[in-house]
Coordinates of C-alpha atoms and ligand atoms in Angstrom, one line a residue:
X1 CA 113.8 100.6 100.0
X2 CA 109.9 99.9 100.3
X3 CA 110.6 96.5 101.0
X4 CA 113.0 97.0 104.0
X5 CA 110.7 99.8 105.1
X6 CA 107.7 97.6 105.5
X7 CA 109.9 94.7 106.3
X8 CA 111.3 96.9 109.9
X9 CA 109.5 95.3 112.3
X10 CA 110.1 91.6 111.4
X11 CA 114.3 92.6 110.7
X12 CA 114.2 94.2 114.1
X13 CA 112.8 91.6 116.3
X14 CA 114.6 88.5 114.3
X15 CA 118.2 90.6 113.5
X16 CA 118.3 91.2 117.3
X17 CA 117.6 88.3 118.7
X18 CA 119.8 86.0 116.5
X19 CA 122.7 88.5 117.2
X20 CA 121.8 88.6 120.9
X21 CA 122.4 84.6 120.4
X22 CA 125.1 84.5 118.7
X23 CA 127.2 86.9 121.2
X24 CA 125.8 84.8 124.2
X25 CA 126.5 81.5 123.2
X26 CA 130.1 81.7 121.0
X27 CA 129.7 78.1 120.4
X28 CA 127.4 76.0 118.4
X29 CA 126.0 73.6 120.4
X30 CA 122.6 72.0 121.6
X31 CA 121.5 74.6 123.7
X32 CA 122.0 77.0 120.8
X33 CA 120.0 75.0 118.5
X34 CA 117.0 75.0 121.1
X35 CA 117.2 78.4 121.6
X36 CA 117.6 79.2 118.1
X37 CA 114.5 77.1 117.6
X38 CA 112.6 79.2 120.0
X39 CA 113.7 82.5 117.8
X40 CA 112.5 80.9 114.7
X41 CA 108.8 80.0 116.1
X42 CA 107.9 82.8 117.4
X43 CA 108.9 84.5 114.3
X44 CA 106.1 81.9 113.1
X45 CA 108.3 79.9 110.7
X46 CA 106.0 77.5 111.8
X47 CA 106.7 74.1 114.1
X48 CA 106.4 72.1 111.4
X49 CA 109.1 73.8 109.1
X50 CA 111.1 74.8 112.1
X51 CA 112.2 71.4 112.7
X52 CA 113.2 70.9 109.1
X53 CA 115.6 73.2 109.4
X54 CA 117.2 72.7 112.9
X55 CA 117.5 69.2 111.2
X56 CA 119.3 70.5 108.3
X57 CA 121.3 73.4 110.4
X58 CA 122.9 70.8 112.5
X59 CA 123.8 68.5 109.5
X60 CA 125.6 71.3 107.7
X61 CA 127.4 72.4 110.6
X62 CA 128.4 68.8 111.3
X63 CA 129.8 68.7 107.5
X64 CA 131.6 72.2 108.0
X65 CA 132.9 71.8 110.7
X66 CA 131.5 74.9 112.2
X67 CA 132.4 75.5 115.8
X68 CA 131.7 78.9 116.4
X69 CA 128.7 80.7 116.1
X70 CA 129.5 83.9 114.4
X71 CA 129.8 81.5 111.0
X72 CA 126.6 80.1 112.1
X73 CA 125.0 83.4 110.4
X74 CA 125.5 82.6 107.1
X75 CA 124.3 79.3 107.3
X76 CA 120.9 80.0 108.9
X77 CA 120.8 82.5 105.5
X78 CA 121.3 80.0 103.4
X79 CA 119.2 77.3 105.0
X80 CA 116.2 79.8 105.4
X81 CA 116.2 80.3 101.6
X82 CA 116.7 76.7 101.1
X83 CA 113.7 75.6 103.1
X84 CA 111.8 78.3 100.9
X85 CA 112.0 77.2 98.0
X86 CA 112.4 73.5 98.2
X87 CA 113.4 71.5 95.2
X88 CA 112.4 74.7 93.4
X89 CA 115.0 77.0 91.4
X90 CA 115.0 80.5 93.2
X91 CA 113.0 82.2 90.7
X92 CA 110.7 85.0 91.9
X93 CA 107.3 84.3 91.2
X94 CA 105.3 86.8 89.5
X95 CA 102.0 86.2 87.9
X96 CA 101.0 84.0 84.8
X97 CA 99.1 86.1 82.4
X98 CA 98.7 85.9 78.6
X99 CA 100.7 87.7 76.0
X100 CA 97.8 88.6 74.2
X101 CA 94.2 88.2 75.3
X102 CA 91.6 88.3 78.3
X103 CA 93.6 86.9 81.4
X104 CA 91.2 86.6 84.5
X105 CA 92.6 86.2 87.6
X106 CA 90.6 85.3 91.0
X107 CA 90.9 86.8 93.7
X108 CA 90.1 84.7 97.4
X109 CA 90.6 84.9 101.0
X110 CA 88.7 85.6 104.2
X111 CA 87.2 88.8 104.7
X112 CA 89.4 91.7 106.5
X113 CA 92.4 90.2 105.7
X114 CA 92.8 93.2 102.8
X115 CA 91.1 91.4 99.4
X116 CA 90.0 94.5 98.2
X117 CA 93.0 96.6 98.9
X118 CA 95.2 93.8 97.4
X119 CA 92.8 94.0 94.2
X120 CA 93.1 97.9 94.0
X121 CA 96.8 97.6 94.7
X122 CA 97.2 95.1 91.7
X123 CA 95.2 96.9 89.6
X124 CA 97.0 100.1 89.6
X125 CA 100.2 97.7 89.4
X126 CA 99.3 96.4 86.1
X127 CA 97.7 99.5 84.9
X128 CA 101.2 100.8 85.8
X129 CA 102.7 97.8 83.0
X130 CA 101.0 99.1 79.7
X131 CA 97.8 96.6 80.7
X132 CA 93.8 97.4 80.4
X133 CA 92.2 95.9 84.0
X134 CA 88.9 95.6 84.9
X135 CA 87.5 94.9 88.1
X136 CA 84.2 92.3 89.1
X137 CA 82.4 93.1 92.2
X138 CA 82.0 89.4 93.0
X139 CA 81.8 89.8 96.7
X140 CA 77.7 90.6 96.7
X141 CA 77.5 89.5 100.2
X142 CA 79.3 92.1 102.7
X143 CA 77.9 95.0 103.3
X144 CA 80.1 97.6 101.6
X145 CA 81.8 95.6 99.9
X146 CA 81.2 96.8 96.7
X147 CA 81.6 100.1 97.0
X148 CA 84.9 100.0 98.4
X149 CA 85.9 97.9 95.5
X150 CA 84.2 101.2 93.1
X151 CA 86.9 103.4 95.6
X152 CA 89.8 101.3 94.7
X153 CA 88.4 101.1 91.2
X154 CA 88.0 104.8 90.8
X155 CA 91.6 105.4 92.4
X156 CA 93.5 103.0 89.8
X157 CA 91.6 104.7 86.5
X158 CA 89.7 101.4 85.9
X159 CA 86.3 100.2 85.4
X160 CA 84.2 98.6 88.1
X161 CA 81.4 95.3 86.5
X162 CA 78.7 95.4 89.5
X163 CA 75.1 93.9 90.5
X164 CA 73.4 94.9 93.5
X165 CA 74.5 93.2 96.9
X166 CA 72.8 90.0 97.5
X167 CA 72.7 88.8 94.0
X168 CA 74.8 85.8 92.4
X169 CA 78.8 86.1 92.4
X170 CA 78.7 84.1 89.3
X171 CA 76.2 86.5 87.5
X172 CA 78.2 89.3 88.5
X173 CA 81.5 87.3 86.9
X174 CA 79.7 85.9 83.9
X175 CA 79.3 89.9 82.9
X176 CA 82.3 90.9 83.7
X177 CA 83.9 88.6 81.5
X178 CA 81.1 89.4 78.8
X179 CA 82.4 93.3 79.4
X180 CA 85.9 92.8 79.9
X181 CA 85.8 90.6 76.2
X182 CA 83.8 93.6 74.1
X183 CA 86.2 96.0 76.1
X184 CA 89.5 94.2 74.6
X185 CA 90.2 94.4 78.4
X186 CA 93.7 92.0 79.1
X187 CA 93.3 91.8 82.4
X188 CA 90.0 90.7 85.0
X189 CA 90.7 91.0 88.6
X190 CA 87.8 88.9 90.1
X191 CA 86.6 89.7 94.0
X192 CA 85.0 87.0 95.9
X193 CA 82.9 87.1 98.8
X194 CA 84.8 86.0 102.4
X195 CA 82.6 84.9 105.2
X196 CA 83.9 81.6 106.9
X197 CA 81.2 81.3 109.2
X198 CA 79.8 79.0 106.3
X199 CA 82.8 77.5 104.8
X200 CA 80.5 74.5 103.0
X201 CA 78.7 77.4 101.3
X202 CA 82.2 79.8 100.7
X203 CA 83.6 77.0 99.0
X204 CA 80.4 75.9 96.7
X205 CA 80.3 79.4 95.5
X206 CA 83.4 79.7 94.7
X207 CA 83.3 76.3 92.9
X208 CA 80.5 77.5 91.4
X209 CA 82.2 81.2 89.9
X210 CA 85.4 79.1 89.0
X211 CA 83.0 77.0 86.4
X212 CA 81.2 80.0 85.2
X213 CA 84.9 81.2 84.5
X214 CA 86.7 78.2 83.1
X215 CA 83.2 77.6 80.6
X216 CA 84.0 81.1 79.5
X217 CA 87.3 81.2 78.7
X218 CA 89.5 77.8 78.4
X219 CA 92.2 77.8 80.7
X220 CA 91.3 80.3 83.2
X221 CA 91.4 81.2 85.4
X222 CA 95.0 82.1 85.0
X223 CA 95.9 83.0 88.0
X224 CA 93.7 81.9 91.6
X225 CA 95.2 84.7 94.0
X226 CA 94.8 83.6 98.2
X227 CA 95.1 86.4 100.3
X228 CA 96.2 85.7 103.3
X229 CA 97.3 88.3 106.7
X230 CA 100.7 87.9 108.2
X231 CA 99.7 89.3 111.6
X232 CA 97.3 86.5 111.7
X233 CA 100.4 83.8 111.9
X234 CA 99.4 80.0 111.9
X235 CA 96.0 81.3 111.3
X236 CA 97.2 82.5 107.8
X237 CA 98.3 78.6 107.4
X238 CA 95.1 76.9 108.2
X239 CA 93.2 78.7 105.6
X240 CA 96.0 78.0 103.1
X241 CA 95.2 74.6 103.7
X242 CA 91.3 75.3 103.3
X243 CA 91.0 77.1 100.5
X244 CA 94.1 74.8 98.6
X245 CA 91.1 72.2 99.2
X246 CA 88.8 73.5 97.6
X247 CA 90.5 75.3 95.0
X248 CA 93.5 75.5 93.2
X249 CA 95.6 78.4 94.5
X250 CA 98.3 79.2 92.2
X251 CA 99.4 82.0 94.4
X252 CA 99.1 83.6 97.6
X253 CA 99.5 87.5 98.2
X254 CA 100.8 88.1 102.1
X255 CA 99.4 91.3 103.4
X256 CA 100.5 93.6 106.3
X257 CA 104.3 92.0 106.3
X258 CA 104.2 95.7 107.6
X259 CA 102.5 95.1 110.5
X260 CA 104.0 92.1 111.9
X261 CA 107.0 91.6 113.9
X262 CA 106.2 87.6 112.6
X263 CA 107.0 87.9 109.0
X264 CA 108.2 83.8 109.4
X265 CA 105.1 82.8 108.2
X266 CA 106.2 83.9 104.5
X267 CA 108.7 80.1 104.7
X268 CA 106.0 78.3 106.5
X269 CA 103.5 79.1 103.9
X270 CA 105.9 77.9 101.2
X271 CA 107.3 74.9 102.6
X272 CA 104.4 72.9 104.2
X273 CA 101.8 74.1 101.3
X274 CA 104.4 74.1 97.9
X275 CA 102.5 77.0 96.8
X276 CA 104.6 80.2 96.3
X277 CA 104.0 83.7 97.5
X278 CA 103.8 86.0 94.8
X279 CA 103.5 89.5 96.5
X280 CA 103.7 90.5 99.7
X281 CA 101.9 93.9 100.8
X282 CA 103.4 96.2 103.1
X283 CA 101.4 99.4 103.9
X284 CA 97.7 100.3 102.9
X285 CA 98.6 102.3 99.6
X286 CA 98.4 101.5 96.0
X287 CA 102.0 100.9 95.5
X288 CA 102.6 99.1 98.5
X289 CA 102.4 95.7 96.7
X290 CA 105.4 93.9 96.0
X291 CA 107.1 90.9 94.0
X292 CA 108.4 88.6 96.8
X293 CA 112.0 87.6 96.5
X294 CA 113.0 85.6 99.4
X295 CA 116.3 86.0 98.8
X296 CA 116.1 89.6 99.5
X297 CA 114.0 88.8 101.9
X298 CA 116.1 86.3 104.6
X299 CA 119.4 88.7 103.5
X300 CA 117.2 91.4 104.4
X301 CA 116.2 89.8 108.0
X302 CA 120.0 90.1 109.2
X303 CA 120.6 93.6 107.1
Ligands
LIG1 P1 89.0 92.5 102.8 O1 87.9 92.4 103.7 O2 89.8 91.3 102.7 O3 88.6 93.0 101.4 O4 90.1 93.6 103.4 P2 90.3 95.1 103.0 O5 91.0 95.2 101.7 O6 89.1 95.9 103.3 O7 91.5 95.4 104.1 C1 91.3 95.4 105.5 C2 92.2 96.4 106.2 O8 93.5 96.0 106.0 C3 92.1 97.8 105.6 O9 92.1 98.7 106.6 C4 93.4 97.9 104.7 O10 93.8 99.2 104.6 C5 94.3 97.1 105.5 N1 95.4 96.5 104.7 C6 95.3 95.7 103.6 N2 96.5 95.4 103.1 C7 97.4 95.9 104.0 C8 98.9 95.9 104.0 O11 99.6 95.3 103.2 N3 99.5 96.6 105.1 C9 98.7 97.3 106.0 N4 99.3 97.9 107.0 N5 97.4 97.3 106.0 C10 96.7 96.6 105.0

């Protein structure tokens, strides 16, 4: 239900406008297929992916034999999931933590585009699974920063690993790992600082708390989280394609689906970067985080 709450404005827009296609044209023929590719971009599927799946969209309805467009519908369904996953079985991605241990997880993305809440939101998500979390203050560079994350810290019942601002991310992470191993702690959710007016340097401190990290503890981090924001649209995609770069993302969390009539950009992401949205948020509260299926999600476009 929270899903197709959050997930209003997006249905509304696309729903209407594919129906309003599909009663004006009746039959399936180019003109449909450009109009149904305006409809898809400026639900910011992206050009790129767009095209992909015109392509495919006429090639299945040459195979069917599909003349009018009210069968169309299904089609489009099933091509929308299809470009989503790829080669990829239609599993919904969750995270990769271990069964028994300290499993870090770092957390990245530009500021504003809700780090912090996303943190506080997964916190009291695991905390909410039988896990211990602890939280590192690594963003020592934006004012206010780490208080907010002692907010979110204080709201999920978990314990905050701080320095003062200004002082190095990778300190702050080197004792937060030192804490979270004497604490028995199975999970560390790891905030990084966000400012792209220096990328060069963003990215060579993030290199540089990623080695502090993987000399710590073999194999992790287990999980390198991008946050991206929906309502930002190709934006979102561009610093996909940064931070992928420069790090390996293993996941990207999509915030403020809620807020965006766009929520396209969710199969863009996953199709021209192969790198799978694991949660989506859709509001500003702690349980407003969730698993992303895109199956639910395209069925849930023409609901
Ligand atoms: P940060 O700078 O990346 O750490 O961003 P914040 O976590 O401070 O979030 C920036 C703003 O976005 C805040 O006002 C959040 O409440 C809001 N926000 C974060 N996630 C969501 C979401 O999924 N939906 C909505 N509607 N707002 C969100």
């Amino acid at each position: 239900a929270k899903y197709k709450e959050g997930m209003e404005k997006t249905r509304k827009s696309f729903s209407g406008r594919i129906n309003d296609l599909i009663a004006r044209y009746r039959k399936v023929d180019e003109d449909f297929f450009e109009e149904l590719e305006e409809v898809l971009i400026s639900a910011d599927v992206g050009v790129t992916t767009v095209m992909e799946l015109i392509d495919e969209l006429r090639f299945e309805v040459q195979r069917r034999n599909i003349k009018d467009t009210k069968e169309v519908r299904e089609v489009i369904s099933e091509k929308l999931v299809d470009i989503y996953y790829g080669d990829d079985n239609e599993v919904i991605e969750t995270l990769h933590l271990l069964e028994n241990g300290l499993s870090v997880i770092l957390v990245v993305g530009v500021n504003g585009v809700g780090k912090t809440t996303t943190i506080g939101k997964l916190a009291h998500r695991l905390k909410g699974e039988g896990k211990t979390v602890m939280l590192a203050a690594g963003d020592t560079f934006r004012a206010g920063a780490i208080e907010q994350l002692e907010v979110w810290g204080e709201r999920a019942g978990v314990e905050v690993i701080k320095q003062n601002e200004g002082s190095d991310p990778a300190a702050v992470i080197f004792d937060a790992i030192k804490a979270a191993k004497s604490r028995n702690v199975d999970v560390l959710l790891c905030d990084t600082a966000g400012r792209l007016q220096n990328k060069v340097n963003l990215m060579n401190e993030l290199e540089k708390v990623k080695r502090v990290i993987e000399r710590e503890i073999p194999g992790a981090p287990h999980e390198v989280l991008l946050v991206l924001d929906a309502t930002t649209g190709q934006n979102a995609l561009t610093q996909a394609k940064t931070f992928s770069k420069a790090t390996n993302v293993s996941g990207i969390v999509l915030t403020k689906l809620d807020g965006t009539a766009k929520g396209g950009i969710v199969l863009a992401i996953r199709n021209e970067l192969n790198i799978p949205v694991k949660f989506v948020g859709l509001g500003e509260k702690s349980e407003d985080l969730q698993t992303f299926d895109a199956n639910a999600f395209v069925y849930g476009l023409f609901a």
